[in-house]
PDB file of C-alpha atoms in Angstrom:
ATOM      1  CA  GLN A   1      -2.781 -11.273 -11.589  1.00  0.00           C
ATOM      2  CA  VAL A   2      -5.428  -8.646 -12.474  1.00  0.00           C
ATOM      3  CA  GLN A   3      -4.059  -5.082 -12.282  1.00  0.00           C
ATOM      4  CA  LEU A   4      -6.382  -2.117 -12.096  1.00  0.00           C
ATOM      5  CA  GLN A   5      -5.728   1.610 -12.317  1.00  0.00           C
ATOM      6  CA  GLU A   6      -8.190   4.339 -11.874  1.00  0.00           C
ATOM      7  CA  SER A   7      -7.869   7.626 -13.709  1.00  0.00           C
ATOM      8  CA  GLY A   8      -9.975  10.780 -13.910  1.00  0.00           C
ATOM      9  CA  PRO A   9     -10.374  14.346 -12.488  1.00  0.00           C
ATOM     10  CA  GLY A  10      -9.764  14.798  -8.874  1.00  0.00           C
ATOM     11  CA  LEU A  11     -12.001  17.805  -8.793  1.00  0.00           C
ATOM     12  CA  VAL A  12     -15.529  17.984  -9.975  1.00  0.00           C
ATOM     13  CA  LYS A  13     -18.008  20.897  -9.606  1.00  0.00           C
ATOM     14  CA  PRO A  14     -21.382  20.450  -8.100  1.00  0.00           C
ATOM     15  CA  SER A  15     -24.071  19.424 -10.538  1.00  0.00           C
ATOM     16  CA  GLN A  16     -21.560  18.149 -12.995  1.00  0.00           C
ATOM     17  CA  THR A  17     -20.962  14.613 -14.105  1.00  0.00           C
ATOM     18  CA  LEU A  18     -18.005  12.681 -12.618  1.00  0.00           C
ATOM     19  CA  SER A  19     -16.301  10.345 -15.019  1.00  0.00           C
ATOM     20  CA  LEU A  20     -13.722   7.781 -13.911  1.00  0.00           C
ATOM     21  CA  THR A  21     -11.870   5.224 -16.022  1.00  0.00           C
ATOM     22  CA  CYS A  22     -10.467   1.885 -14.802  1.00  0.00           C
ATOM     23  CA  THR A  23      -7.706   0.395 -17.046  1.00  0.00           C
ATOM     24  CA  VAL A  24      -7.235  -3.319 -16.636  1.00  0.00           C
ATOM     25  CA  SER A  25      -4.157  -5.188 -17.227  1.00  0.00           C
ATOM     26  CA  ASN A  26      -3.421  -8.902 -17.660  1.00  0.00           C
ATOM     27  CA  VAL A  27      -6.983 -10.013 -18.186  1.00  0.00           C
ATOM     28  CA  PRO A  28      -9.301  -8.915 -21.009  1.00  0.00           C
ATOM     29  CA  ILE A  29     -12.336  -7.528 -19.453  1.00  0.00           C
ATOM     30  CA  ALA A  30     -14.569  -9.770 -21.603  1.00  0.00           C
ATOM     31  CA  THR A  31     -13.018 -12.969 -20.126  1.00  0.00           C
ATOM     32  CA  ASP A  32     -15.744 -15.299 -18.935  1.00  0.00           C
ATOM     33  CA  TYR A  33     -17.061 -14.812 -15.318  1.00  0.00           C
ATOM     34  CA  TYR A  34     -15.219 -11.730 -14.543  1.00  0.00           C
ATOM     35  CA  TYR A  35     -17.075  -8.826 -13.061  1.00  0.00           C
ATOM     36  CA  TRP A  36     -15.713  -5.289 -12.786  1.00  0.00           C
ATOM     37  CA  SER A  37     -16.960  -3.065 -10.100  1.00  0.00           C
ATOM     38  CA  TRP A  38     -16.794   0.527  -8.688  1.00  0.00           C
ATOM     39  CA  ILE A  39     -16.728   1.101  -4.996  1.00  0.00           C
ATOM     40  CA  ARG A  40     -16.357   4.382  -3.102  1.00  0.00           C
ATOM     41  CA  GLN A  41     -15.453   5.383   0.419  1.00  0.00           C
ATOM     42  CA  PRO A  42     -16.339   8.793   1.676  1.00  0.00           C
ATOM     43  CA  PRO A  43     -14.253  10.257   4.364  1.00  0.00           C
ATOM     44  CA  GLY A  44     -15.032   8.670   7.765  1.00  0.00           C
ATOM     45  CA  LYS A  45     -17.471   6.209   6.275  1.00  0.00           C
ATOM     46  CA  GLY A  46     -17.644   2.657   4.980  1.00  0.00           C
ATOM     47  CA  GLN A  47     -17.361   1.381   1.518  1.00  0.00           C
ATOM     48  CA  GLU A  48     -20.272   1.658  -0.787  1.00  0.00           C
ATOM     49  CA  TRP A  49     -20.773  -0.453  -3.945  1.00  0.00           C
ATOM     50  CA  MET A  50     -21.653   1.711  -6.803  1.00  0.00           C
ATOM     51  CA  GLY A  51     -22.199  -0.981  -9.438  1.00  0.00           C
ATOM     52  CA  SER A  52     -20.593  -3.527 -11.643  1.00  0.00           C
ATOM     53  CA  ILE A  53     -20.366  -4.578 -15.283  1.00  0.00           C
ATOM     54  CA  SER A  54     -19.964  -8.181 -16.312  1.00  0.00           C
ATOM     55  CA  TYR A  55     -17.697  -9.920 -18.845  1.00  0.00           C
ATOM     56  CA  SER A  56     -20.680  -9.934 -21.167  1.00  0.00           C
ATOM     57  CA  GLY A  57     -21.648  -6.287 -20.642  1.00  0.00           C
ATOM     58  CA  ASN A  58     -24.503  -6.697 -18.238  1.00  0.00           C
ATOM     59  CA  THR A  59     -24.700  -3.915 -15.552  1.00  0.00           C
ATOM     60  CA  TYR A  60     -25.688  -3.935 -11.997  1.00  0.00           C
ATOM     61  CA  TYR A  61     -26.267  -0.856  -9.914  1.00  0.00           C
ATOM     62  CA  ASN A  62     -26.755   0.086  -6.247  1.00  0.00           C
ATOM     63  CA  PRO A  63     -30.362   0.969  -6.106  1.00  0.00           C
ATOM     64  CA  SER A  64     -29.644   4.040  -4.016  1.00  0.00           C
ATOM     65  CA  GLN A  65     -27.481   5.533  -6.860  1.00  0.00           C
ATOM     66  CA  GLN A  66     -28.953   3.816  -9.814  1.00  0.00           C
ATOM     67  CA  SER A  67     -30.647   6.915 -11.291  1.00  0.00           C
ATOM     68  CA  ARG A  68     -27.353   8.810 -11.498  1.00  0.00           C
ATOM     69  CA  THR A  69     -24.973   6.020 -12.206  1.00  0.00           C
ATOM     70  CA  THR A  70     -23.900   4.488 -15.630  1.00  0.00           C
ATOM     71  CA  ILE A  71     -21.154   1.953 -16.020  1.00  0.00           C
ATOM     72  CA  SER A  72     -19.786   1.156 -19.407  1.00  0.00           C
ATOM     73  CA  ARG A  73     -16.816  -0.567 -20.963  1.00  0.00           C
ATOM     74  CA  ASP A  74     -14.562  -0.401 -23.942  1.00  0.00           C
ATOM     75  CA  THR A  75     -13.126  -3.774 -24.596  1.00  0.00           C
ATOM     76  CA  SER A  76     -10.825  -2.506 -27.295  1.00  0.00           C
ATOM     77  CA  LYS A  77      -9.035  -0.494 -24.519  1.00  0.00           C
ATOM     78  CA  ASN A  78      -9.679  -2.890 -21.778  1.00  0.00           C
ATOM     79  CA  GLN A  79     -11.220  -0.262 -19.836  1.00  0.00           C
ATOM     80  CA  PHE A  80     -14.557   0.343 -17.997  1.00  0.00           C
ATOM     81  CA  THR A  81     -15.889   3.570 -16.746  1.00  0.00           C
ATOM     82  CA  LEU A  82     -18.068   5.133 -14.124  1.00  0.00           C
ATOM     83  CA  GLN A  83     -20.231   8.052 -14.775  1.00  0.00           C
ATOM     84  CA  LEU A  84     -22.078   9.686 -11.863  1.00  0.00           C
ATOM     85  CA  SER A  85     -24.312  12.632 -12.702  1.00  0.00           C
ATOM     86  CA  SER A  86     -25.458  15.595 -10.705  1.00  0.00           C
ATOM     87  CA  VAL A  87     -22.707  15.299  -8.142  1.00  0.00           C
ATOM     88  CA  THR A  88     -23.035  17.053  -4.814  1.00  0.00           C
ATOM     89  CA  PRO A  89     -20.387  17.359  -2.034  1.00  0.00           C
ATOM     90  CA  GLU A  90     -21.774  14.129  -0.651  1.00  0.00           C
ATOM     91  CA  ASP A  91     -20.167  12.337  -3.585  1.00  0.00           C
ATOM     92  CA  ALA A  92     -16.739  13.291  -2.530  1.00  0.00           C
ATOM     93  CA  ALA A  93     -14.923  10.050  -1.819  1.00  0.00           C
ATOM     94  CA  ALA A  94     -12.055   7.770  -2.658  1.00  0.00           C
ATOM     95  CA  TYR A  95     -13.236   5.810  -5.644  1.00  0.00           C
ATOM     96  CA  TYR A  96     -11.875   2.409  -6.390  1.00  0.00           C
ATOM     97  CA  CYS A  97     -12.408  -0.043  -9.229  1.00  0.00           C
ATOM     98  CA  ALA A  98     -12.085  -3.924  -8.431  1.00  0.00           C
ATOM     99  CA  SER A  99     -12.438  -7.343 -10.120  1.00  0.00           C
ATOM    100  CA  THR A 100     -14.261 -10.400  -9.101  1.00  0.00           C
ATOM    101  CA  TRP A 101     -14.208 -13.856 -10.697  1.00  0.00           C
ATOM    102  CA  CYS A 102     -17.580 -15.401 -10.090  1.00  0.00           C
ATOM    103  CA  ILE A 103     -19.452 -18.300 -11.597  1.00  0.00           C
ATOM    104  CA  GLY A 104     -22.923 -19.493 -11.047  1.00  0.00           C
ATOM    105  CA  SER A 105     -26.103 -17.837  -9.542  1.00  0.00           C
ATOM    106  CA  GLY A 106     -25.806 -14.813  -7.394  1.00  0.00           C
ATOM    107  CA  CYS A 107     -23.091 -13.141  -9.220  1.00  0.00           C
ATOM    108  CA  PRO A 108     -21.605 -10.543  -8.706  1.00  0.00           C
ATOM    109  CA  ARG A 109     -21.644 -11.119  -5.062  1.00  0.00           C
ATOM    110  CA  ALA A 110     -21.513  -8.299  -2.478  1.00  0.00           C
ATOM    111  CA  ASN A 111     -18.134  -7.295  -1.000  1.00  0.00           C
ATOM    112  CA  ASP A 112     -16.428 -10.224  -2.921  1.00  0.00           C
ATOM    113  CA  TYR A 113     -13.462  -8.568  -4.756  1.00  0.00           C
ATOM    114  CA  ASP A 114     -10.280 -10.236  -5.793  1.00  0.00           C
ATOM    115  CA  PHE A 115      -8.140  -7.335  -6.833  1.00  0.00           C
ATOM    116  CA  TRP A 116      -8.393  -3.642  -6.342  1.00  0.00           C
ATOM    117  CA  GLY A 117      -7.055  -0.501  -7.922  1.00  0.00           C
ATOM    118  CA  GLN A 118      -5.009   1.930  -5.761  1.00  0.00           C
ATOM    119  CA  GLY A 119      -8.058   4.293  -5.717  1.00  0.00           C
ATOM    120  CA  THR A 120      -8.524   7.852  -6.731  1.00  0.00           C
ATOM    121  CA  GLN A 121      -9.698  10.771  -4.597  1.00  0.00           C
ATOM    122  CA  VAL A 122     -12.550  12.818  -5.918  1.00  0.00           C
ATOM    123  CA  THR A 123     -13.485  16.337  -4.382  1.00  0.00           C
ATOM    124  CA  VAL A 124     -16.650  18.042  -5.264  1.00  0.00           C
ATOM    125  CA  SER A 125     -16.427  21.847  -4.901  1.00  0.00           C
ATOM    126  CA  SER A 126     -17.120  24.980  -6.851  1.00  0.00           C
TER     127      SER A 126
END
């Protein structure tokens, strides 16, 4: 079973860059056909997919956030990270990392996650 754990600052100032790390256990993140995603949920709103990184390092971003989002990985630490630049109070949310095993065309598929981290709350305030 894949285990994921988010870490990072709970408070970020406006205009700064938010950086979160997801540490994965039990499966190397370079294992074939695994996709690793970031999802957030602002208070009172639905979930929003931020982006994903594949087992081979390919990245996929939500077009609405693409200009501010970078997802990267460190296979030696079995971690992947989310960086969101120029944050505003609208970026305050619970941020989750998640995993998907997907093979074939159309991967990664929307809203198709097998395992989730517990989430980390991010506040944007000066």
